[in-house]
Amino acid sequence: MTLLPPTPAQQKRIDKELPPNPEMRKQDIRMLREWLSKQPHLPNHIDDSKLEKFLFNCKNSIEKCKLILERYYTVRTSLPEFFLNRDPLSQDIQDSFSVLNFFILPSLTEEGYRVTIFQLRDTDVKKFSLQAIVRRILMILDVRLLEESCLSNIMIIDLEGFTMAHYAKVTPTHSIIRQAMLAVQDSMPFRLAGVYFVHVPTFITNLINVFYPFLKEKLTQKFYFFHNPEELYAHMDKDILPSEWGGKGGTFQELNAAWQEKLEKNRDWFLRDEKLSRTNEKARLMELKSSCLVMELEGIQGSFRQLNID
């Protein structure tokens, strides 16, 4: 299933928030190109189309775009557990497809936002590989960058089927969780309008409190909790939702399969990008090292080494 373009009303709303200016966009792209040419540690193969998507998703802020580009490429080198072996046909990616529904709905909300859904397909905790799931999620986000820009995003996380055994695997006291949160929160050019949790268990408050210290305050202010999917109708047109939730957006199985197919169609891109989209840390300018993402990642690893000692 393809991502449907904005309706005229949605496009009008998008243009009102980010007025199109083709000449200014060309000038901004030239400035980003000039900046990239002076960053010897960064790859320089990104095309204008992708740069435009980065820029739009950063609300046309050149400085914000520079920061995200820096982080986007740095994590690909510093977090190989998420950014190596990204073959859509590999066994772990195929297994994660069987365990998890993760897809973007075809239609935008009235505000011009994209809606992404995260839901367990198989509740067997032994099959729940966080590393493979995060790798697949980041691959889907990369496909999004190949296909389109959007004004903002809504994430729906369906907690039905999650048990305490699942939560034990994703507590933020595990370094891989903190690394995953850093990769997703800080290195992708996607804005977030809200995170909607549905089928919320009674113990969710205690669980969320564990995560709060590791999340940005601006993010936690966008959390909303619902007992059932019907409560989402007050926040978006129900027609864009999956069929199982009363909408017309397709079934969970159809939508999940469509996005797995997208990954497989882009297999050559993933295999090529894995080699190209890497930083050369030996070439990184010294004045950039103290403020780069590498320092944050080293801090996480160091803190967990200390935790293990204690």
PDB file of C-alpha atoms in Angstrom:
ATOM      1  CA  MET A   1       0.000   0.000   0.000  1.00  0.00           C
ATOM      2  CA  THR A   2       1.328   3.403  -0.949  1.00  0.00           C
ATOM      3  CA  LEU A   3       1.387   6.526   1.166  1.00  0.00           C
ATOM      4  CA  LEU A   4      -1.439   8.638  -0.203  1.00  0.00           C
ATOM      5  CA  PRO A   5      -0.606  12.287  -0.950  1.00  0.00           C
ATOM      6  CA  PRO A   6      -2.287  15.123   0.973  1.00  0.00           C
ATOM      7  CA  THR A   7      -5.804  16.104  -0.011  1.00  0.00           C
ATOM      8  CA  PRO A   8      -6.216  19.747  -1.149  1.00  0.00           C
ATOM      9  CA  ALA A   9      -7.404  20.679   2.350  1.00  0.00           C
ATOM     10  CA  GLN A  10      -4.477  18.902   3.988  1.00  0.00           C
ATOM     11  CA  GLN A  11      -2.008  20.487   1.571  1.00  0.00           C
ATOM     12  CA  LYS A  12      -3.432  23.920   2.339  1.00  0.00           C
ATOM     13  CA  ARG A  13      -2.857  23.304   6.037  1.00  0.00           C
ATOM     14  CA  ILE A  14       0.690  22.067   5.395  1.00  0.00           C
ATOM     15  CA  ASP A  15       1.488  25.092   3.216  1.00  0.00           C
ATOM     16  CA  LYS A  16       0.131  27.425   5.881  1.00  0.00           C
ATOM     17  CA  GLU A  17       2.540  26.042   8.469  1.00  0.00           C
ATOM     18  CA  LEU A  18       5.492  25.696   6.082  1.00  0.00           C
ATOM     19  CA  PRO A  19       4.929  28.027   3.105  1.00  0.00           C
ATOM     20  CA  PRO A  20       6.572  26.647  -0.043  1.00  0.00           C
ATOM     21  CA  ASN A  21       9.406  28.745  -1.454  1.00  0.00           C
ATOM     22  CA  PRO A  22      11.234  26.897  -4.258  1.00  0.00           C
ATOM     23  CA  GLU A  23      13.955  29.522  -4.667  1.00  0.00           C
ATOM     24  CA  MET A  24      14.698  29.607  -0.945  1.00  0.00           C
ATOM     25  CA  ARG A  25      14.740  25.806  -0.904  1.00  0.00           C
ATOM     26  CA  LYS A  26      17.367  25.731  -3.668  1.00  0.00           C
ATOM     27  CA  GLN A  27      19.462  28.242  -1.760  1.00  0.00           C
ATOM     28  CA  ASP A  28      19.163  26.211   1.445  1.00  0.00           C
ATOM     29  CA  ILE A  29      20.204  23.033  -0.378  1.00  0.00           C
ATOM     30  CA  ARG A  30      23.279  24.831  -1.731  1.00  0.00           C
ATOM     31  CA  MET A  31      24.169  25.944   1.793  1.00  0.00           C
ATOM     32  CA  LEU A  32      23.822  22.402   3.097  1.00  0.00           C
ATOM     33  CA  ARG A  33      25.973  21.125   0.239  1.00  0.00           C
ATOM     34  CA  GLU A  34      28.646  23.673   1.085  1.00  0.00           C
ATOM     35  CA  TRP A  35      28.503  22.664   4.755  1.00  0.00           C
ATOM     36  CA  LEU A  36      28.758  18.949   3.891  1.00  0.00           C
ATOM     37  CA  SER A  37      31.810  19.636   1.724  1.00  0.00           C
ATOM     38  CA  LYS A  38      33.554  21.000   4.849  1.00  0.00           C
ATOM     39  CA  GLN A  39      32.756  17.965   7.020  1.00  0.00           C
ATOM     40  CA  PRO A  40      35.488  15.465   6.111  1.00  0.00           C
ATOM     41  CA  HIS A  41      34.061  12.812   8.447  1.00  0.00           C
ATOM     42  CA  LEU A  42      30.611  12.763   6.823  1.00  0.00           C
ATOM     43  CA  PRO A  43      29.672  10.886   3.643  1.00  0.00           C
ATOM     44  CA  ASN A  44      28.675  13.112   0.761  1.00  0.00           C
ATOM     45  CA  HIS A  45      26.523  10.832  -1.385  1.00  0.00           C
ATOM     46  CA  ILE A  46      23.118  12.120  -0.234  1.00  0.00           C
ATOM     47  CA  ASP A  47      21.074  13.445  -3.163  1.00  0.00           C
ATOM     48  CA  ASP A  48      19.106  16.698  -3.321  1.00  0.00           C
ATOM     49  CA  SER A  49      15.761  14.944  -2.994  1.00  0.00           C
ATOM     50  CA  LYS A  50      16.709  13.409   0.339  1.00  0.00           C
ATOM     51  CA  LEU A  51      18.279  16.650   1.536  1.00  0.00           C
ATOM     52  CA  GLU A  52      14.986  18.391   0.776  1.00  0.00           C
ATOM     53  CA  LYS A  53      13.124  15.847   2.896  1.00  0.00           C
ATOM     54  CA  PHE A  54      15.535  16.372   5.776  1.00  0.00           C
ATOM     55  CA  LEU A  55      15.133  20.121   5.481  1.00  0.00           C
ATOM     56  CA  PHE A  56      11.325  20.032   5.312  1.00  0.00           C
ATOM     57  CA  ASN A  57      11.105  17.668   8.274  1.00  0.00           C
ATOM     58  CA  CYS A  58      13.356  20.070  10.197  1.00  0.00           C
ATOM     59  CA  LYS A  59      10.866  22.895   9.495  1.00  0.00           C
ATOM     60  CA  ASN A  60      13.294  24.454   7.004  1.00  0.00           C
ATOM     61  CA  SER A  61      15.847  25.129   9.735  1.00  0.00           C
ATOM     62  CA  ILE A  62      19.319  24.758   8.236  1.00  0.00           C
ATOM     63  CA  GLU A  63      21.011  24.518  11.641  1.00  0.00           C
ATOM     64  CA  LYS A  64      18.569  21.853  12.846  1.00  0.00           C
ATOM     65  CA  CYS A  65      19.099  19.990   9.580  1.00  0.00           C
ATOM     66  CA  LYS A  66      22.882  20.042  10.036  1.00  0.00           C
ATOM     67  CA  LEU A  67      22.504  18.607  13.531  1.00  0.00           C
ATOM     68  CA  ILE A  68      20.206  15.804  12.402  1.00  0.00           C
ATOM     69  CA  LEU A  69      22.403  14.949   9.402  1.00  0.00           C
ATOM     70  CA  GLU A  70      25.377  14.725  11.750  1.00  0.00           C
ATOM     71  CA  ARG A  71      23.500  12.420  14.104  1.00  0.00           C
ATOM     72  CA  TYR A  72      21.867  10.420  11.306  1.00  0.00           C
ATOM     73  CA  TYR A  73      25.242   9.317   9.961  1.00  0.00           C
ATOM     74  CA  THR A  74      27.020   9.041  13.306  1.00  0.00           C
ATOM     75  CA  VAL A  75      24.636   6.436  14.730  1.00  0.00           C
ATOM     76  CA  ARG A  76      25.104   4.318  11.619  1.00  0.00           C
ATOM     77  CA  THR A  77      28.754   3.961  12.537  1.00  0.00           C
ATOM     78  CA  SER A  78      28.487   3.954  16.322  1.00  0.00           C
ATOM     79  CA  LEU A  79      25.544   1.538  16.673  1.00  0.00           C
ATOM     80  CA  PRO A  80      26.298  -1.434  14.402  1.00  0.00           C
ATOM     81  CA  GLU A  81      23.765  -3.586  16.289  1.00  0.00           C
ATOM     82  CA  PHE A  82      21.042  -1.512  14.632  1.00  0.00           C
ATOM     83  CA  PHE A  83      22.643  -0.450  11.360  1.00  0.00           C
ATOM     84  CA  LEU A  84      24.590  -3.464  10.116  1.00  0.00           C
ATOM     85  CA  ASN A  85      23.092  -6.601   8.543  1.00  0.00           C
ATOM     86  CA  ARG A  86      20.055  -4.681   7.303  1.00  0.00           C
ATOM     87  CA  ASP A  87      19.133  -7.193   4.647  1.00  0.00           C
ATOM     88  CA  PRO A  88      15.298  -7.321   4.494  1.00  0.00           C
ATOM     89  CA  LEU A  89      15.563 -11.000   3.534  1.00  0.00           C
ATOM     90  CA  SER A  90      17.691 -11.917   6.554  1.00  0.00           C
ATOM     91  CA  GLN A  91      16.173 -14.340   9.039  1.00  0.00           C
ATOM     92  CA  ASP A  92      15.997 -11.913  11.974  1.00  0.00           C
ATOM     93  CA  ILE A  93      14.169  -9.248   9.936  1.00  0.00           C
ATOM     94  CA  GLN A  94      11.773 -11.873   8.605  1.00  0.00           C
ATOM     95  CA  ASP A  95      11.222 -13.128  12.149  1.00  0.00           C
ATOM     96  CA  SER A  96      10.563  -9.603  13.450  1.00  0.00           C
ATOM     97  CA  PHE A  97       7.948  -9.189  10.703  1.00  0.00           C
ATOM     98  CA  SER A  98       6.191 -12.272  12.095  1.00  0.00           C
ATOM     99  CA  VAL A  99       6.382 -11.011  15.679  1.00  0.00           C
ATOM    100  CA  LEU A 100       5.493  -7.343  15.214  1.00  0.00           C
ATOM    101  CA  ASN A 101       3.059  -5.208  13.235  1.00  0.00           C
ATOM    102  CA  PHE A 102       4.848  -1.953  12.434  1.00  0.00           C
ATOM    103  CA  PHE A 103       3.590   0.195   9.584  1.00  0.00           C
ATOM    104  CA  ILE A 104       2.495   3.666   8.497  1.00  0.00           C
ATOM    105  CA  LEU A 105      -1.151   4.193   7.593  1.00  0.00           C
ATOM    106  CA  PRO A 106      -1.784   5.199   3.960  1.00  0.00           C
ATOM    107  CA  SER A 107      -3.853   8.337   4.686  1.00  0.00           C
ATOM    108  CA  LEU A 108      -2.839  11.484   6.534  1.00  0.00           C
ATOM    109  CA  THR A 109      -4.822  12.945   9.414  1.00  0.00           C
ATOM    110  CA  GLU A 110      -6.772  16.139   8.802  1.00  0.00           C
ATOM    111  CA  GLU A 111      -3.795  18.080  10.207  1.00  0.00           C
ATOM    112  CA  GLY A 112      -1.448  16.523   7.640  1.00  0.00           C
ATOM    113  CA  TYR A 113       0.176  14.068  10.068  1.00  0.00           C
ATOM    114  CA  ARG A 114       1.270  10.506   9.373  1.00  0.00           C
ATOM    115  CA  VAL A 115       0.149   7.760  11.757  1.00  0.00           C
ATOM    116  CA  THR A 116       2.421   4.822  12.609  1.00  0.00           C
ATOM    117  CA  ILE A 117       1.192   1.741  14.485  1.00  0.00           C
ATOM    118  CA  PHE A 118       3.246  -0.594  16.684  1.00  0.00           C
ATOM    119  CA  GLN A 119       1.549  -3.822  17.766  1.00  0.00           C
ATOM    120  CA  LEU A 120       2.567  -7.352  18.783  1.00  0.00           C
ATOM    121  CA  ARG A 121       1.537 -10.112  16.395  1.00  0.00           C
ATOM    122  CA  ASP A 122       3.079 -12.971  18.387  1.00  0.00           C
ATOM    123  CA  THR A 123       3.096 -12.640  22.187  1.00  0.00           C
ATOM    124  CA  ASP A 124       5.705 -15.383  22.745  1.00  0.00           C
ATOM    125  CA  VAL A 125       8.385 -13.478  24.684  1.00  0.00           C
ATOM    126  CA  LYS A 126      11.075 -15.915  23.472  1.00  0.00           C
ATOM    127  CA  LYS A 127      10.539 -14.605  19.937  1.00  0.00           C
ATOM    128  CA  PHE A 128      10.749 -10.965  21.021  1.00  0.00           C
ATOM    129  CA  SER A 129      14.174  -9.819  19.785  1.00  0.00           C
ATOM    130  CA  LEU A 130      14.510  -6.145  20.599  1.00  0.00           C
ATOM    131  CA  GLN A 131      17.619  -5.719  18.461  1.00  0.00           C
ATOM    132  CA  ALA A 132      15.916  -7.097  15.334  1.00  0.00           C
ATOM    133  CA  ILE A 133      12.730  -5.124  16.008  1.00  0.00           C
ATOM    134  CA  VAL A 134      14.609  -1.826  16.388  1.00  0.00           C
ATOM    135  CA  ARG A 135      16.623  -2.582  13.257  1.00  0.00           C
ATOM    136  CA  ARG A 136      13.426  -3.179  11.265  1.00  0.00           C
ATOM    137  CA  ILE A 137      11.772  -0.026  12.659  1.00  0.00           C
ATOM    138  CA  LEU A 138      14.761   2.097  11.638  1.00  0.00           C
ATOM    139  CA  MET A 139      14.726   0.494   8.184  1.00  0.00           C
ATOM    140  CA  ILE A 140      11.080   1.471   7.741  1.00  0.00           C
ATOM    141  CA  LEU A 141      11.901   5.028   8.816  1.00  0.00           C
ATOM    142  CA  ASP A 142      14.602   5.109   6.149  1.00  0.00           C
ATOM    143  CA  VAL A 143      12.094   4.031   3.503  1.00  0.00           C
ATOM    144  CA  ARG A 144       9.878   6.886   4.662  1.00  0.00           C
ATOM    145  CA  LEU A 145      12.735   9.281   3.937  1.00  0.00           C
ATOM    146  CA  LEU A 146      13.010   7.865   0.433  1.00  0.00           C
ATOM    147  CA  GLU A 147       9.300   8.331  -0.243  1.00  0.00           C
ATOM    148  CA  GLU A 148       8.031  11.559   1.291  1.00  0.00           C
ATOM    149  CA  SER A 149       8.057  14.398   3.790  1.00  0.00           C
ATOM    150  CA  CYS A 150       5.249  15.109   6.222  1.00  0.00           C
ATOM    151  CA  LEU A 151       4.277  17.839   8.634  1.00  0.00           C
ATOM    152  CA  SER A 152       4.435  15.681  11.771  1.00  0.00           C
ATOM    153  CA  ASN A 153       3.743  12.195  13.082  1.00  0.00           C
ATOM    154  CA  ILE A 154       1.517  10.336  15.519  1.00  0.00           C
ATOM    155  CA  MET A 155       2.706   7.056  17.000  1.00  0.00           C
ATOM    156  CA  ILE A 156       0.109   4.548  18.220  1.00  0.00           C
ATOM    157  CA  ILE A 157       1.511   1.844  20.487  1.00  0.00           C
ATOM    158  CA  ASP A 158      -0.879  -1.028  21.117  1.00  0.00           C
ATOM    159  CA  LEU A 159       0.033  -2.650  24.446  1.00  0.00           C
ATOM    160  CA  GLU A 160      -2.361  -5.586  24.102  1.00  0.00           C
ATOM    161  CA  GLY A 161      -0.460  -8.836  24.595  1.00  0.00           C
ATOM    162  CA  PHE A 162       2.523  -7.257  26.331  1.00  0.00           C
ATOM    163  CA  THR A 163       3.392  -8.989  29.593  1.00  0.00           C
ATOM    164  CA  MET A 164       5.775  -8.162  32.406  1.00  0.00           C
ATOM    165  CA  ALA A 165       8.229 -10.531  30.724  1.00  0.00           C
ATOM    166  CA  HIS A 166       8.194  -8.287  27.625  1.00  0.00           C
ATOM    167  CA  TYR A 167       8.645  -5.167  29.732  1.00  0.00           C
ATOM    168  CA  ALA A 168      11.592  -6.771  31.518  1.00  0.00           C
ATOM    169  CA  LYS A 169      13.322  -6.933  28.131  1.00  0.00           C
ATOM    170  CA  VAL A 170      12.797  -3.238  27.436  1.00  0.00           C
ATOM    171  CA  THR A 171      13.611  -1.570  30.746  1.00  0.00           C
ATOM    172  CA  PRO A 172      15.840   1.475  30.302  1.00  0.00           C
ATOM    173  CA  THR A 173      18.448  -0.015  32.643  1.00  0.00           C
ATOM    174  CA  HIS A 174      19.591  -2.054  29.637  1.00  0.00           C
ATOM    175  CA  SER A 175      22.142  -0.136  27.555  1.00  0.00           C
ATOM    176  CA  ILE A 176      20.638  -1.381  24.276  1.00  0.00           C
ATOM    177  CA  ILE A 177      17.337   0.309  25.182  1.00  0.00           C
ATOM    178  CA  ARG A 178      19.005   3.625  25.885  1.00  0.00           C
ATOM    179  CA  GLN A 179      20.969   3.349  22.659  1.00  0.00           C
ATOM    180  CA  ALA A 180      17.776   2.575  20.744  1.00  0.00           C
ATOM    181  CA  MET A 181      16.002   5.580  22.292  1.00  0.00           C
ATOM    182  CA  LEU A 182      18.955   7.790  21.388  1.00  0.00           C
ATOM    183  CA  ALA A 183      18.957   6.520  17.799  1.00  0.00           C
ATOM    184  CA  VAL A 184      15.224   7.041  17.295  1.00  0.00           C
ATOM    185  CA  GLN A 185      14.751  10.237  19.324  1.00  0.00           C
ATOM    186  CA  ASP A 186      17.758  12.177  18.091  1.00  0.00           C
ATOM    187  CA  SER A 187      18.917  10.938  14.711  1.00  0.00           C
ATOM    188  CA  MET A 188      15.863  10.855  12.445  1.00  0.00           C
ATOM    189  CA  PRO A 189      14.304  13.993  10.917  1.00  0.00           C
ATOM    190  CA  PHE A 190      10.763  13.247  12.003  1.00  0.00           C
ATOM    191  CA  ARG A 191       8.680  15.514  14.206  1.00  0.00           C
ATOM    192  CA  LEU A 192       6.248  13.967  16.646  1.00  0.00           C
ATOM    193  CA  ALA A 193       2.816  15.370  17.463  1.00  0.00           C
ATOM    194  CA  GLY A 194       1.781  12.651  19.892  1.00  0.00           C
ATOM    195  CA  VAL A 195       2.274   9.117  21.211  1.00  0.00           C
ATOM    196  CA  TYR A 196      -1.006   7.291  21.788  1.00  0.00           C
ATOM    197  CA  PHE A 197      -0.980   4.161  23.951  1.00  0.00           C
ATOM    198  CA  VAL A 198      -4.001   1.861  23.583  1.00  0.00           C
ATOM    199  CA  HIS A 199      -5.080  -1.202  25.585  1.00  0.00           C
ATOM    200  CA  VAL A 200      -3.215   0.308  28.503  1.00  0.00           C
ATOM    201  CA  PRO A 201      -2.640  -2.140  31.412  1.00  0.00           C
ATOM    202  CA  THR A 202      -3.250  -1.136  35.007  1.00  0.00           C
ATOM    203  CA  PHE A 203       0.473  -1.116  35.845  1.00  0.00           C
ATOM    204  CA  ILE A 204       1.396   1.307  33.026  1.00  0.00           C
ATOM    205  CA  THR A 205       1.930   4.286  35.357  1.00  0.00           C
ATOM    206  CA  ASN A 206       4.645   2.516  37.318  1.00  0.00           C
ATOM    207  CA  LEU A 207       6.281   1.372  34.088  1.00  0.00           C
ATOM    208  CA  ILE A 208       6.221   4.794  32.444  1.00  0.00           C
ATOM    209  CA  ASN A 209       7.716   6.320  35.585  1.00  0.00           C
ATOM    210  CA  VAL A 210      10.748   4.080  35.075  1.00  0.00           C
ATOM    211  CA  PHE A 211      11.230   5.479  31.561  1.00  0.00           C
ATOM    212  CA  TYR A 212      10.618   9.164  32.295  1.00  0.00           C
ATOM    213  CA  PRO A 213      14.199   9.967  33.398  1.00  0.00           C
ATOM    214  CA  PHE A 214      15.489   8.679  30.050  1.00  0.00           C
ATOM    215  CA  LEU A 215      13.012  10.545  27.846  1.00  0.00           C
ATOM    216  CA  LYS A 216      12.943  14.166  26.774  1.00  0.00           C
ATOM    217  CA  GLU A 217      10.396  16.200  28.710  1.00  0.00           C
ATOM    218  CA  LYS A 218       8.893  17.517  25.460  1.00  0.00           C
ATOM    219  CA  LEU A 219       8.257  13.914  24.435  1.00  0.00           C
ATOM    220  CA  THR A 220       6.566  12.824  27.647  1.00  0.00           C
ATOM    221  CA  GLN A 221       4.205  15.788  27.398  1.00  0.00           C
ATOM    222  CA  LYS A 222       2.882  14.208  24.183  1.00  0.00           C
ATOM    223  CA  PHE A 223       1.876  10.895  25.772  1.00  0.00           C
ATOM    224  CA  TYR A 224      -1.836   9.986  25.764  1.00  0.00           C
ATOM    225  CA  PHE A 225      -3.370   6.820  27.230  1.00  0.00           C
ATOM    226  CA  PHE A 226      -6.497   5.002  26.028  1.00  0.00           C
ATOM    227  CA  HIS A 227      -8.244   1.824  27.123  1.00  0.00           C
ATOM    228  CA  ASN A 228      -9.507   0.897  23.645  1.00  0.00           C
ATOM    229  CA  PRO A 229      -9.032   1.998  20.012  1.00  0.00           C
ATOM    230  CA  GLU A 230     -12.505   3.581  19.829  1.00  0.00           C
ATOM    231  CA  GLU A 231     -11.208   6.372  22.055  1.00  0.00           C
ATOM    232  CA  LEU A 232      -8.901   7.369  19.181  1.00  0.00           C
ATOM    233  CA  TYR A 233     -11.914   8.576  17.170  1.00  0.00           C
ATOM    234  CA  ALA A 234     -11.967  11.825  19.146  1.00  0.00           C
ATOM    235  CA  HIS A 235      -8.420  12.542  17.948  1.00  0.00           C
ATOM    236  CA  MET A 236      -8.492  11.499  14.281  1.00  0.00           C
ATOM    237  CA  ASP A 237     -10.835  10.458  11.494  1.00  0.00           C
ATOM    238  CA  LYS A 238     -11.580   6.802  12.224  1.00  0.00           C
ATOM    239  CA  ASP A 239     -11.686   5.995   8.489  1.00  0.00           C
ATOM    240  CA  ILE A 240      -7.884   6.211   8.243  1.00  0.00           C
ATOM    241  CA  LEU A 241      -7.468   3.519  10.941  1.00  0.00           C
ATOM    242  CA  PRO A 242      -7.129  -0.236  10.253  1.00  0.00           C
ATOM    243  CA  SER A 243     -10.253  -2.281   9.636  1.00  0.00           C
ATOM    244  CA  GLU A 244      -9.967  -4.073  12.974  1.00  0.00           C
ATOM    245  CA  TRP A 245     -10.278  -0.702  14.697  1.00  0.00           C
ATOM    246  CA  GLY A 246     -13.358   0.365  12.737  1.00  0.00           C
ATOM    247  CA  GLY A 247     -11.535   2.159   9.918  1.00  0.00           C
ATOM    248  CA  LYS A 248     -11.024   1.726   6.177  1.00  0.00           C
ATOM    249  CA  GLY A 249      -7.221   1.802   6.060  1.00  0.00           C
ATOM    250  CA  GLY A 250      -6.751  -1.944   5.459  1.00  0.00           C
ATOM    251  CA  THR A 251      -6.182  -4.847   7.818  1.00  0.00           C
ATOM    252  CA  PHE A 252      -3.210  -5.146  10.138  1.00  0.00           C
ATOM    253  CA  GLN A 253      -1.956  -8.105   8.136  1.00  0.00           C
ATOM    254  CA  GLU A 254      -2.246  -6.262   4.814  1.00  0.00           C
ATOM    255  CA  LEU A 255      -0.538  -3.132   6.105  1.00  0.00           C
ATOM    256  CA  ASN A 256       2.296  -4.986   7.823  1.00  0.00           C
ATOM    257  CA  ALA A 257       2.897  -7.143   4.735  1.00  0.00           C
ATOM    258  CA  ALA A 258       2.883  -4.076   2.476  1.00  0.00           C
ATOM    259  CA  TRP A 259       5.672  -2.443   4.484  1.00  0.00           C
ATOM    260  CA  GLN A 260       7.711  -5.624   4.573  1.00  0.00           C
ATOM    261  CA  GLU A 261       7.345  -5.709   0.793  1.00  0.00           C
ATOM    262  CA  LYS A 262       8.601  -2.110   0.636  1.00  0.00           C
ATOM    263  CA  LEU A 263      11.695  -3.128   2.588  1.00  0.00           C
ATOM    264  CA  GLU A 264      12.353  -6.033   0.251  1.00  0.00           C
ATOM    265  CA  LYS A 265      11.896  -3.873  -2.852  1.00  0.00           C
ATOM    266  CA  ASN A 266      14.532  -1.528  -1.434  1.00  0.00           C
ATOM    267  CA  ARG A 267      16.953  -4.353  -0.618  1.00  0.00           C
ATOM    268  CA  ASP A 268      19.642  -3.113  -3.000  1.00  0.00           C
ATOM    269  CA  TRP A 269      19.439   0.365  -1.453  1.00  0.00           C
ATOM    270  CA  PHE A 270      19.864  -1.033   2.075  1.00  0.00           C
ATOM    271  CA  LEU A 271      22.850  -3.171   1.102  1.00  0.00           C
ATOM    272  CA  ARG A 272      24.507  -0.228  -0.653  1.00  0.00           C
ATOM    273  CA  ASP A 273      23.626   2.309   2.033  1.00  0.00           C
ATOM    274  CA  GLU A 274      25.116   0.108   4.742  1.00  0.00           C
ATOM    275  CA  LYS A 275      28.507   0.637   3.107  1.00  0.00           C
ATOM    276  CA  LEU A 276      28.127   4.312   2.190  1.00  0.00           C
ATOM    277  CA  SER A 277      26.323   5.927   5.130  1.00  0.00           C
ATOM    278  CA  ARG A 278      29.148   5.803   7.630  1.00  0.00           C
ATOM    279  CA  THR A 279      31.287   8.434   9.274  1.00  0.00           C
ATOM    280  CA  ASN A 280      35.070   8.491   9.207  1.00  0.00           C
ATOM    281  CA  GLU A 281      35.791   9.226  12.850  1.00  0.00           C
ATOM    282  CA  LYS A 282      39.521   9.610  12.164  1.00  0.00           C
ATOM    283  CA  ALA A 283      38.673  12.571   9.923  1.00  0.00           C
ATOM    284  CA  ARG A 284      36.286  14.246  12.366  1.00  0.00           C
ATOM    285  CA  LEU A 285      37.481  17.748  13.256  1.00  0.00           C
ATOM    286  CA  MET A 286      38.655  17.974  16.863  1.00  0.00           C
ATOM    287  CA  GLU A 287      36.385  20.888  17.732  1.00  0.00           C
ATOM    288  CA  LEU A 288      33.357  18.760  16.823  1.00  0.00           C
ATOM    289  CA  LYS A 289      34.211  15.769  18.977  1.00  0.00           C
ATOM    290  CA  SER A 290      33.185  17.199  22.325  1.00  0.00           C
ATOM    291  CA  SER A 291      29.644  17.926  21.164  1.00  0.00           C
ATOM    292  CA  CYS A 292      29.009  14.976  18.887  1.00  0.00           C
ATOM    293  CA  LEU A 293      26.716  12.012  19.427  1.00  0.00           C
ATOM    294  CA  VAL A 294      29.717   9.733  19.874  1.00  0.00           C
ATOM    295  CA  MET A 295      30.370  11.347  23.260  1.00  0.00           C
ATOM    296  CA  GLU A 296      26.806  10.638  24.360  1.00  0.00           C
ATOM    297  CA  LEU A 297      27.069   7.021  23.254  1.00  0.00           C
ATOM    298  CA  GLU A 298      30.368   6.599  25.065  1.00  0.00           C
ATOM    299  CA  GLY A 299      28.734   8.112  28.136  1.00  0.00           C
ATOM    300  CA  ILE A 300      25.959   5.515  28.017  1.00  0.00           C
ATOM    301  CA  GLN A 301      28.434   2.675  27.640  1.00  0.00           C
ATOM    302  CA  GLY A 302      30.587   4.071  30.441  1.00  0.00           C
ATOM    303  CA  SER A 303      27.658   4.484  32.821  1.00  0.00           C
ATOM    304  CA  PHE A 304      26.575   0.914  32.241  1.00  0.00           C
ATOM    305  CA  ARG A 305      30.081  -0.394  32.779  1.00  0.00           C
ATOM    306  CA  GLN A 306      29.943   1.382  36.130  1.00  0.00           C
ATOM    307  CA  LEU A 307      26.513  -0.058  36.861  1.00  0.00           C
ATOM    308  CA  ASN A 308      27.803  -3.548  36.225  1.00  0.00           C
ATOM    309  CA  ILE A 309      30.693  -2.999  38.612  1.00  0.00           C
ATOM    310  CA  ASP A 310      28.379  -1.781  41.358  1.00  0.00           C
TER     311      ASP A 310
END
